[in-house]
Tab-separated table of C-alpha atoms in Angstrom:
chain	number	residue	atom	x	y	z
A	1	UNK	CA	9.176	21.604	-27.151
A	2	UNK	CA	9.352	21.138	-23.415
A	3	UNK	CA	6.401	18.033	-23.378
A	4	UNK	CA	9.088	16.652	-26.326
A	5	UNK	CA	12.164	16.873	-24.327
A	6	UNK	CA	10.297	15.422	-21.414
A	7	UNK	CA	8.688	12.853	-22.986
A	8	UNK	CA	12.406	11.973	-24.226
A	9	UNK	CA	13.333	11.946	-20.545
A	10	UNK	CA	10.571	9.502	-19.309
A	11	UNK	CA	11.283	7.087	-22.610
A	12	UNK	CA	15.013	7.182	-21.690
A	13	UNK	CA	13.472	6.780	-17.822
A	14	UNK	CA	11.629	3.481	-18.720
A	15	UNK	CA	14.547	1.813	-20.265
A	16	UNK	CA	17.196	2.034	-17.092
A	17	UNK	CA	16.483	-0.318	-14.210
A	18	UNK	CA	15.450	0.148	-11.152
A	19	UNK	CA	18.461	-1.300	-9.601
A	20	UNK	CA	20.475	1.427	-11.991
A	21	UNK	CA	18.631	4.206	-10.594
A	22	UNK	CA	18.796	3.322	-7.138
A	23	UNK	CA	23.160	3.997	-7.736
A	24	UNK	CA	22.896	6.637	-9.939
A	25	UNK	CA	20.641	9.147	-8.977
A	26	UNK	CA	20.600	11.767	-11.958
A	27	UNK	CA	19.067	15.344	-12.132
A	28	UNK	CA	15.204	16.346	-12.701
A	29	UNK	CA	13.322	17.786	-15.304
A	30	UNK	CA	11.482	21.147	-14.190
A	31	UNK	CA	7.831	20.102	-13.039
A	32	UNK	CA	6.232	20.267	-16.494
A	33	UNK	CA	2.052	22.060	-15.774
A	34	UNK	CA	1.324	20.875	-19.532
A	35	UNK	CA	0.500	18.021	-18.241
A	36	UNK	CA	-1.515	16.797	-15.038
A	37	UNK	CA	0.332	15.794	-12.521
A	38	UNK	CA	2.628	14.124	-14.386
A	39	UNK	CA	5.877	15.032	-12.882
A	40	UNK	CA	5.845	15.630	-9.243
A	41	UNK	CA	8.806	16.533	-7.255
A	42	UNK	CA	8.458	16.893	-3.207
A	43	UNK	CA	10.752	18.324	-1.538
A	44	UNK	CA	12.195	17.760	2.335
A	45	UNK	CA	10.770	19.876	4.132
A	46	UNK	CA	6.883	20.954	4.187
A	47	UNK	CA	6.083	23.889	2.768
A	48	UNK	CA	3.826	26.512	3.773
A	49	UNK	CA	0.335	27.315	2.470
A	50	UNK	CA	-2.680	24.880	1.443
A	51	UNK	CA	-2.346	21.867	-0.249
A	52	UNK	CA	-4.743	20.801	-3.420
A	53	UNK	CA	-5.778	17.044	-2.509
A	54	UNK	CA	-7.484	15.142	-4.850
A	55	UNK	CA	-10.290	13.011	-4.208
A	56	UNK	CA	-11.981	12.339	-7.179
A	57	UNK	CA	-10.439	10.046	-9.889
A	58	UNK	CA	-9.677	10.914	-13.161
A	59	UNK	CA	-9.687	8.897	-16.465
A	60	UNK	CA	-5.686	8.103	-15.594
A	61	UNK	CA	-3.448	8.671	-13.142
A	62	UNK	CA	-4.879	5.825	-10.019
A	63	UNK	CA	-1.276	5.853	-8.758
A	64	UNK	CA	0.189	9.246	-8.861
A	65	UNK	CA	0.587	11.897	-5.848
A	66	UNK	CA	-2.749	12.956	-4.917
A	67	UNK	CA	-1.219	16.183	-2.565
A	68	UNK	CA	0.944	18.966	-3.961
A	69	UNK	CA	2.677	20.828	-2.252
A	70	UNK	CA	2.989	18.803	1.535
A	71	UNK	CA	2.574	21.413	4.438
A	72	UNK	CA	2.223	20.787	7.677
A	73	UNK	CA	-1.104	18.627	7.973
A	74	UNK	CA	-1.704	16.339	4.328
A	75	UNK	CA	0.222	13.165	4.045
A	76	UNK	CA	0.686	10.673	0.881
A	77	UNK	CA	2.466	7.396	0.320
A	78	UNK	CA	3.242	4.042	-1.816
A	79	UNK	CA	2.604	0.990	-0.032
A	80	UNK	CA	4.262	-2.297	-1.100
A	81	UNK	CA	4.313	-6.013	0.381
A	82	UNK	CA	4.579	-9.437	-0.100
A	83	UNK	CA	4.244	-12.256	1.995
A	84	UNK	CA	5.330	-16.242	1.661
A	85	UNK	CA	2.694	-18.704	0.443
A	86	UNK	CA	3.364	-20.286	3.919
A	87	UNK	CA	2.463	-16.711	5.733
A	88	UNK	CA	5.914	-16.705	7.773
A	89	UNK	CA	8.274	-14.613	5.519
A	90	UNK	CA	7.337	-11.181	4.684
A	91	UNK	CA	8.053	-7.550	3.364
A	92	UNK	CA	6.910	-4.237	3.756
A	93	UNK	CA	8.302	-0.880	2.155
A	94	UNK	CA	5.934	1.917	2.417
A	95	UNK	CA	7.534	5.695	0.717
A	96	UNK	CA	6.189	8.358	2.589
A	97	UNK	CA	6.169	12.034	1.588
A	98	UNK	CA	4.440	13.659	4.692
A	99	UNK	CA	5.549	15.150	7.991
A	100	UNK	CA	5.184	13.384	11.389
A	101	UNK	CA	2.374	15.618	12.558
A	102	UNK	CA	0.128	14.372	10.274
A	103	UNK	CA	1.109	10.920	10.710
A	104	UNK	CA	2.772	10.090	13.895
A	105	UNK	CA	3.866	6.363	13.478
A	106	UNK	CA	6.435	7.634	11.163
A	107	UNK	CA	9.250	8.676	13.268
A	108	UNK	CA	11.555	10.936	10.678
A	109	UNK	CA	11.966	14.062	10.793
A	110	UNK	CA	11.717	14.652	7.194
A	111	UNK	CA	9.422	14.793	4.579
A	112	UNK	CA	10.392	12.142	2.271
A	113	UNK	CA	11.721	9.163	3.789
A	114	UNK	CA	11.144	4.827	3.830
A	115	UNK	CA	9.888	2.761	6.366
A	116	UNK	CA	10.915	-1.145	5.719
A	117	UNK	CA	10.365	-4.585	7.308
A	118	UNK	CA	10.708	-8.011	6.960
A	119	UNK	CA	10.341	-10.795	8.517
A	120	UNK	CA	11.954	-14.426	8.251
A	121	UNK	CA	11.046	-18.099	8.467
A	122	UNK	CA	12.986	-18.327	11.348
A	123	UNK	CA	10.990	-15.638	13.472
A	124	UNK	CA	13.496	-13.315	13.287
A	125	UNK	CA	12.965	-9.602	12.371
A	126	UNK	CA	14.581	-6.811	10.441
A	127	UNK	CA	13.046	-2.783	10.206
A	128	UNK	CA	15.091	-0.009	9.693
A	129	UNK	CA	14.355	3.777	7.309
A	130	UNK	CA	15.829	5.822	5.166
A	131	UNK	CA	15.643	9.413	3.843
A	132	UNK	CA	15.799	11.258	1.442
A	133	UNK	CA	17.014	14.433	-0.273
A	134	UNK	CA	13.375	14.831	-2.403
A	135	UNK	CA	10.922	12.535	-4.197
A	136	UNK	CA	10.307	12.568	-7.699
A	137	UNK	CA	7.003	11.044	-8.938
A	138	UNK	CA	6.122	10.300	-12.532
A	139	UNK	CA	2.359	9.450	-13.395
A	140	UNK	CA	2.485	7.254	-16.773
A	141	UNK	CA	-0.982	6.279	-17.363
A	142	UNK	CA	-2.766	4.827	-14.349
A	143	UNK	CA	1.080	3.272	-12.991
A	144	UNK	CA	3.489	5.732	-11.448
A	145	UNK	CA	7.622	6.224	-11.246
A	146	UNK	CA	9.438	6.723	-8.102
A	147	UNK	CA	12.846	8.270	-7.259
A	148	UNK	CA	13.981	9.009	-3.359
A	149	UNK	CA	17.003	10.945	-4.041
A	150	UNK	CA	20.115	10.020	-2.028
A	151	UNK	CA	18.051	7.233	-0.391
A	152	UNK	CA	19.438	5.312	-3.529
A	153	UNK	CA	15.052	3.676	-3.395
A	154	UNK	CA	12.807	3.832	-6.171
A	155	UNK	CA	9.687	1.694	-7.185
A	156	UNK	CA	8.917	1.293	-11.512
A	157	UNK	CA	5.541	0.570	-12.666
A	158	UNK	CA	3.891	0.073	-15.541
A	159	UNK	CA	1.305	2.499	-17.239
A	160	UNK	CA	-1.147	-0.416	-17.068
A	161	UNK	CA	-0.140	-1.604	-13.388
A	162	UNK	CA	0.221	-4.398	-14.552
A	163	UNK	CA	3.870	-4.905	-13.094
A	164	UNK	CA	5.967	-3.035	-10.131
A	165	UNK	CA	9.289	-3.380	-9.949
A	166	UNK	CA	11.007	-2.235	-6.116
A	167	UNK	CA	14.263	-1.487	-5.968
A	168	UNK	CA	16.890	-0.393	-2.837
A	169	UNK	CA	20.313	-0.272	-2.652
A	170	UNK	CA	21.287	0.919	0.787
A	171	UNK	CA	23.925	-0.579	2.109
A	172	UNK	CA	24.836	1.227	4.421
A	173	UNK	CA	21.445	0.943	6.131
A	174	UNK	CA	21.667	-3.194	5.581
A	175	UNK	CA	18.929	-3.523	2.976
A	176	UNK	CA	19.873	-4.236	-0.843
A	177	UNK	CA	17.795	-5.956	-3.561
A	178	UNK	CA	14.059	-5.854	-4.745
A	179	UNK	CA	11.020	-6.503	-5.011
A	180	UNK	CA	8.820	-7.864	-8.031
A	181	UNK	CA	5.159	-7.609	-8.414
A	182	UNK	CA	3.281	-9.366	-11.636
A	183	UNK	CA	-0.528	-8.207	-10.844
A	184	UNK	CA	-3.205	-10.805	-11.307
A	185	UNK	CA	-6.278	-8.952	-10.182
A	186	UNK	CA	-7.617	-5.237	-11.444
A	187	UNK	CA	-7.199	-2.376	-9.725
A	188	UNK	CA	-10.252	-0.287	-8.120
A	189	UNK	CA	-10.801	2.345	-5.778
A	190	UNK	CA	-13.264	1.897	-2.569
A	191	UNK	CA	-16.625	1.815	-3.985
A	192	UNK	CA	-15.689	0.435	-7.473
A	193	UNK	CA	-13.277	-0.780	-10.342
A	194	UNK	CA	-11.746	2.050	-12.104
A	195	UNK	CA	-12.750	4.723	-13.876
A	196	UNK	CA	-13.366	8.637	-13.858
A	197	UNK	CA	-15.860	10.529	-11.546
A	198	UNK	CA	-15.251	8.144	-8.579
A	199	UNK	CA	-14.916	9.164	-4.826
A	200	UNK	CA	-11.709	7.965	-3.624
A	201	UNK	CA	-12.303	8.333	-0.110
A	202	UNK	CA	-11.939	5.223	1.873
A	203	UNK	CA	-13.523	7.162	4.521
A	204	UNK	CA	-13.793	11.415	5.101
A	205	UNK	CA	-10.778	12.980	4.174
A	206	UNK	CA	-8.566	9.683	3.648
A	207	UNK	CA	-7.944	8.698	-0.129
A	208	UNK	CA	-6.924	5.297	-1.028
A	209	UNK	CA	-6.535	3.541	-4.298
A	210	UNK	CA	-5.348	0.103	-5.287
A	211	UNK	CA	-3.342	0.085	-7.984
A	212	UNK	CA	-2.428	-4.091	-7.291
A	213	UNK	CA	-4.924	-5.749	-5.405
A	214	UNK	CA	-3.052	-9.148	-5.384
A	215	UNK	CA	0.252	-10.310	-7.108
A	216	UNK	CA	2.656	-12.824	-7.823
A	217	UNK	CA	5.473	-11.542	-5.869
A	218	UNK	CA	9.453	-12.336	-5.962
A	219	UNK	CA	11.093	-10.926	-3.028
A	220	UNK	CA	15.081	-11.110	-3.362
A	221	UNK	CA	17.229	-8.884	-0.704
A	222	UNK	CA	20.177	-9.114	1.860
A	223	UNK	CA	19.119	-7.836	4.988
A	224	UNK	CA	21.784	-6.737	7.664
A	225	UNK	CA	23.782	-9.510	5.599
A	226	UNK	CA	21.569	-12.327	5.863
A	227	UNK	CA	19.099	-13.288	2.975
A	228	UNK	CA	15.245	-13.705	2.401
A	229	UNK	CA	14.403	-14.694	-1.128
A	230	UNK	CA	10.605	-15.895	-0.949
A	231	UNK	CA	7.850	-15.975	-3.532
A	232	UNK	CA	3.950	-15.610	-2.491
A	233	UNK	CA	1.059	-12.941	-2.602
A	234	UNK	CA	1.837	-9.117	-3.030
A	235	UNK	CA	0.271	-6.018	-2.551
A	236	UNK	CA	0.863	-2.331	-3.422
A	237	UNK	CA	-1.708	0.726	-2.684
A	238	UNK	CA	-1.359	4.024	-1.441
A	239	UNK	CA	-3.326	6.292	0.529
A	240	UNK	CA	-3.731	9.794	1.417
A	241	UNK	CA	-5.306	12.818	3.387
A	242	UNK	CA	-6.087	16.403	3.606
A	243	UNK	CA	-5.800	17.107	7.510
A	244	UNK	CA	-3.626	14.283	10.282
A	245	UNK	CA	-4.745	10.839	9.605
A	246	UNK	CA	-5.708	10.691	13.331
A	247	UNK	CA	-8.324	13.850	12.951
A	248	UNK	CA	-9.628	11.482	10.687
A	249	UNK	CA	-9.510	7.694	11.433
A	250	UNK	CA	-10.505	6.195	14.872
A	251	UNK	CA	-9.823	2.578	14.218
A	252	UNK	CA	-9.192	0.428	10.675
A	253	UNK	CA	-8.893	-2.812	9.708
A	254	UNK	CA	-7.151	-3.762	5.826
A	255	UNK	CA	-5.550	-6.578	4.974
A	256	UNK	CA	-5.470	-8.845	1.278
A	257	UNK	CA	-4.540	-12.171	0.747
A	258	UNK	CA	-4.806	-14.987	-1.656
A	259	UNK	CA	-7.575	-17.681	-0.924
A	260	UNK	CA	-7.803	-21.025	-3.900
A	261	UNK	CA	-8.582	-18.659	-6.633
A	262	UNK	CA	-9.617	-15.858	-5.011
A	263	UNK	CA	-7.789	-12.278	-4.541
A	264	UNK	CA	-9.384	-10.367	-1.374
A	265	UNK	CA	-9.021	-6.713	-0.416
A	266	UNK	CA	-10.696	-5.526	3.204
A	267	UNK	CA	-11.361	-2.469	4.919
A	268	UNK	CA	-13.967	-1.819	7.846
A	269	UNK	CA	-12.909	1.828	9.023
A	270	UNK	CA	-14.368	3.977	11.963
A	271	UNK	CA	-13.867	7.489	11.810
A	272	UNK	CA	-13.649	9.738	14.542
A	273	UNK	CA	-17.452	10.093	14.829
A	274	UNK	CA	-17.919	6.086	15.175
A	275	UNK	CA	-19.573	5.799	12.157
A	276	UNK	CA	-18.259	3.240	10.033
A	277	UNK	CA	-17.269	2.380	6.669
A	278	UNK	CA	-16.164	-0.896	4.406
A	279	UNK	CA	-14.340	-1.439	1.346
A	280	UNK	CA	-14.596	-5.164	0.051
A	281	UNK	CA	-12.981	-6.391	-3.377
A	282	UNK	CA	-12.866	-10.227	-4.655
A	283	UNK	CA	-11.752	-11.100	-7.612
A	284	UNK	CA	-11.778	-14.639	-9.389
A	285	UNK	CA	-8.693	-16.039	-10.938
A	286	UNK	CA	-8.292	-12.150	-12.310
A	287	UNK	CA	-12.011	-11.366	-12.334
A	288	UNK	CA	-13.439	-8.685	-10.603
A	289	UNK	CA	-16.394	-10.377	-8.703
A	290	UNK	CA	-17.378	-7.191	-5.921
A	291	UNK	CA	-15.842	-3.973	-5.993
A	292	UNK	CA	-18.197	-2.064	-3.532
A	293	UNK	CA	-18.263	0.215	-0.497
A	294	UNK	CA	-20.958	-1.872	0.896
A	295	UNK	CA	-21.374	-5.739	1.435
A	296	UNK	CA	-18.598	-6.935	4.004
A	297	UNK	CA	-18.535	-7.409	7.756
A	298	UNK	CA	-14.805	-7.441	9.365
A	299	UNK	CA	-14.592	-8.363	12.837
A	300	UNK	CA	-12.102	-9.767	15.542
A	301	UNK	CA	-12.043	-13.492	16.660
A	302	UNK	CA	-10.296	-15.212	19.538
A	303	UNK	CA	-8.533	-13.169	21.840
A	304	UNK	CA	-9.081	-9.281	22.508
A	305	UNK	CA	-11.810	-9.707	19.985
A	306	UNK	CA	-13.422	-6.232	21.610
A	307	UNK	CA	-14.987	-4.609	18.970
A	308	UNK	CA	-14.835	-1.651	18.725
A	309	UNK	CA	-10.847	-1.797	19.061
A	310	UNK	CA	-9.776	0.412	21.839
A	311	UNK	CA	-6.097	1.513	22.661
A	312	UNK	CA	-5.572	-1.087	25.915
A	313	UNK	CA	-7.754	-4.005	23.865
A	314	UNK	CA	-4.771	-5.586	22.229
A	315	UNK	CA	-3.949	-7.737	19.203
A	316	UNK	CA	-6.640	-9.773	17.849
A	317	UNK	CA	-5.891	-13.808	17.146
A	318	UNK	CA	-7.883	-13.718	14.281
A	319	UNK	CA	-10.821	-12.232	12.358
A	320	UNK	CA	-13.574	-13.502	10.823
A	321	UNK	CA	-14.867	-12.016	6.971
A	322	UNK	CA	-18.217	-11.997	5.271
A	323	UNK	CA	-18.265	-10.783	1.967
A	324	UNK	CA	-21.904	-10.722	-0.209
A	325	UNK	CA	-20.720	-12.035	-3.890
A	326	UNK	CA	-24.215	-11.188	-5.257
A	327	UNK	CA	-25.414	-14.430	-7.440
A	328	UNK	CA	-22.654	-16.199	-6.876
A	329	UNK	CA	-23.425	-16.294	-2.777
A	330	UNK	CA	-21.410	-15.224	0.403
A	331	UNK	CA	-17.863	-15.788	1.442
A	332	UNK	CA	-16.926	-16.750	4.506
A	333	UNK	CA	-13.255	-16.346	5.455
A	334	UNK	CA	-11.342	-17.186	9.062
A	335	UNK	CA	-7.686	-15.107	8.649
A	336	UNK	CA	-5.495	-17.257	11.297
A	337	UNK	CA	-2.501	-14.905	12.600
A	338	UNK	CA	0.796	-16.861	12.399
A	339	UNK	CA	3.275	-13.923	12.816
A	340	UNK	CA	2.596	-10.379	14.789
A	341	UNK	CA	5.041	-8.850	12.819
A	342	UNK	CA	4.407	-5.179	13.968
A	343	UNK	CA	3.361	-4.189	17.746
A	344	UNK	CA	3.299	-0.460	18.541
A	345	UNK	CA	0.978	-1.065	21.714
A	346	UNK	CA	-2.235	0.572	21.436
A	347	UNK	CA	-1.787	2.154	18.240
A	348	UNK	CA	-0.379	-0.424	15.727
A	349	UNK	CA	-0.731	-3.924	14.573
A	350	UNK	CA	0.619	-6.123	11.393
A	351	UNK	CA	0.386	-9.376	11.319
A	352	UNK	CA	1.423	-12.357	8.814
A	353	UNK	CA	-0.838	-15.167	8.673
A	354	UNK	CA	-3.348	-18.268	6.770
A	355	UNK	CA	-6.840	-17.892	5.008
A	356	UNK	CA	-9.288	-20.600	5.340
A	357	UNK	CA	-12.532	-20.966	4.061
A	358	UNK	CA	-14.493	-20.464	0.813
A	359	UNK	CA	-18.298	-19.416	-0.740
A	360	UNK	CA	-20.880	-20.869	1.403
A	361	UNK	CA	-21.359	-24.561	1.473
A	362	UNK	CA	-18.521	-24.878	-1.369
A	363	UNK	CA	-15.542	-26.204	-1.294
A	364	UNK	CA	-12.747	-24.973	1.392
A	365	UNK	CA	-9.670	-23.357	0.151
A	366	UNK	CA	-6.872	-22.258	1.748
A	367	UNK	CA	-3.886	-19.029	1.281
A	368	UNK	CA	-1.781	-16.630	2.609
A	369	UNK	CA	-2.368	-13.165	3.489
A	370	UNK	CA	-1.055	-9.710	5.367
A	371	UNK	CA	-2.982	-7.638	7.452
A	372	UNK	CA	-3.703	-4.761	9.309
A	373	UNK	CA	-4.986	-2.806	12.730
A	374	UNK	CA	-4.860	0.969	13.778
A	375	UNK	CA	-7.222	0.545	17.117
């Protein structure tokens, strides 16, 4: 009787809007162990004793909470973005359930809270957080539910991921409206497309999976009362770890972006060792072409090109992107920044900006894409 009722709950769940359960945030179900890690609520605060991380995938499930409970030293979060087909507009809402020690670029105090930014046509800028009381996280299929209570936030997908819906109505902290994602490229994790058995390490001890690759995104808010309504390329992943992400990463790279017909995903990762490891994903006009650990070189153009990035060795201009398509040959990609949209010196970069280029000795195309440095 209790995988009925809930099942009744998450039915009922599907058919309110987000934009209804961002006002009217409504009482849990118990955690229901019938089932894996289909309900997840996270509370506050961490909580003492180890955490169970997963790292290897399952036959469903890409996009629900990898680490239960959240002590002192795991972290986990939903990454979502969009950015205009012209690369100048641009939003970011990433829900983090983790504490500060293990990942010190988020500056709250609590456990479960929202980072957001966006950025307008007319170069200015708007960033601000929210927290919340707990986190409730439904797994349905391979998409995922979430509910940050009292932050009146909460993202919808579908059990397919084949749609994301983002929702925030937060007045009172100057951001109200959403955010629509319509994926048109499959999901995969870093060394292939999906499917059970897989590593999900992007590199030791850091998980990532992708549930949307690329999308057609709708971005509709009021920000501090002025609006940004833009349509273009979108994005959601989310990663995760067993220890701080610094005991773990030395420097990354990621960014996606639409080029012609082409979805790209791309990460080139050092961990604290120096060794380094890639992630590259193309897809064409919503078929998978690569999906490998293996076959991509990501590296800085332009100025502070130094490669290896190094805290004092600043924002790159540009990078340059090789990916090995197999038969159907190499491509070669220049990503043009237009917008530094996030600076946290020596430890930070986003950026906004163009794609140029195509397979080798085809045709050039051109895009928009969002991007990516920890140095």
């Amino acid at each position: 009787m209790a995988f009925s009722r809930l099942n009744l709950f998450l039915a009922l769940l599907l058919l309110t809007p987000p934009h209804i359960l961002a006002h009217h945030p409504r009482k849990q179900p118990p955690q229901d162990h019938t089932t894996q890690n289909l309900v997840t609520t996270i509370p506050a605060t961490t909580l003492s004793g180890p955490s169970l991380v997963q790292f290897t995938s399952n036959a469903s499930g890409l996009d629900g909470a990898k680490v239960s409970p959240i002590n002192g030293s795991v972290f986990d979060w939903w990454y979502f973005d969009a950015v205009s087909s012209d690369g100048l507009s641009s939003v970011v809402i990433i829900f983090f359930t983790l504490p500060s020690a293990a990942f010190p670029l988020d500056v709250s105090p609590d456990v479960v809270s929202i980072s957001f930014s966006a950025n307008f046509a007319n170069g200015s800028a708007f960033s601000t957080g929210l927290t919340a009381t707990e986190a409730v996280i439904m797994t349905l299929g391979d998409g995922s539910v979430g509910r940050y209570v009292g932050a009146n936030a909460s993202w919808w997908g579908g059990s397919d991921m084949e749609w994301y819906d983002v929702g925030i109505n937060a007045p009172e902290a100057g951001v109200v409206g959403r955010l629509k994602l319509k994926s048109v490229a499959p999901a995969h994790y870093p060394c292939g497309p999906v499917g059970p058995g897989q590593d999900m390490q992007i590199l030791p001890h850091v998980g990532w999976s992708n549930a949307v690759p690329d999308a057609d995104a709708i971005a509709d808010f009021t920000l501090g009362g002025s609006p940004l309504a833009f349509s273009g390329p979108g994005y959601h992943d989310k990663n995760w770890g067993d220890q701080p992400f610094y005991s773990s990463v030395s420097s990354w790279y990621w960014g996606h972006g639409r080029l012609g017909p082409y979805s790209i995903v791309w990460f080139d990762a050092l961990d604290i060792t120096g060794t380094e490891y890639v992630s590259s994903y193309v897809a064409f006009d919503g078929r998978i072409v690569t999906a490998t650990c293996s076959g991509i070189s990501v590296r800085p153009t332009g100025a502070n090109d130094t490669y290896p990035p190094t805290y004092s060795s600043g924002p790159p201009s540009g990078f340059y992107i090789e990916v090995d398509l197999g038969v159907e040959g190499v491509l070669q990609v220049n990503v043009t920044a237009t917008v530094l949209t996030v600076a946290v010196e020596g430890l930070y970069y986003r950026w906004t900006g163009t794609l140029e280029g195509g397979v080798k000795g085809g045709e050039v195309l051109s895009g928009a894409a969002l991007w990516e440095e920890f140095p």
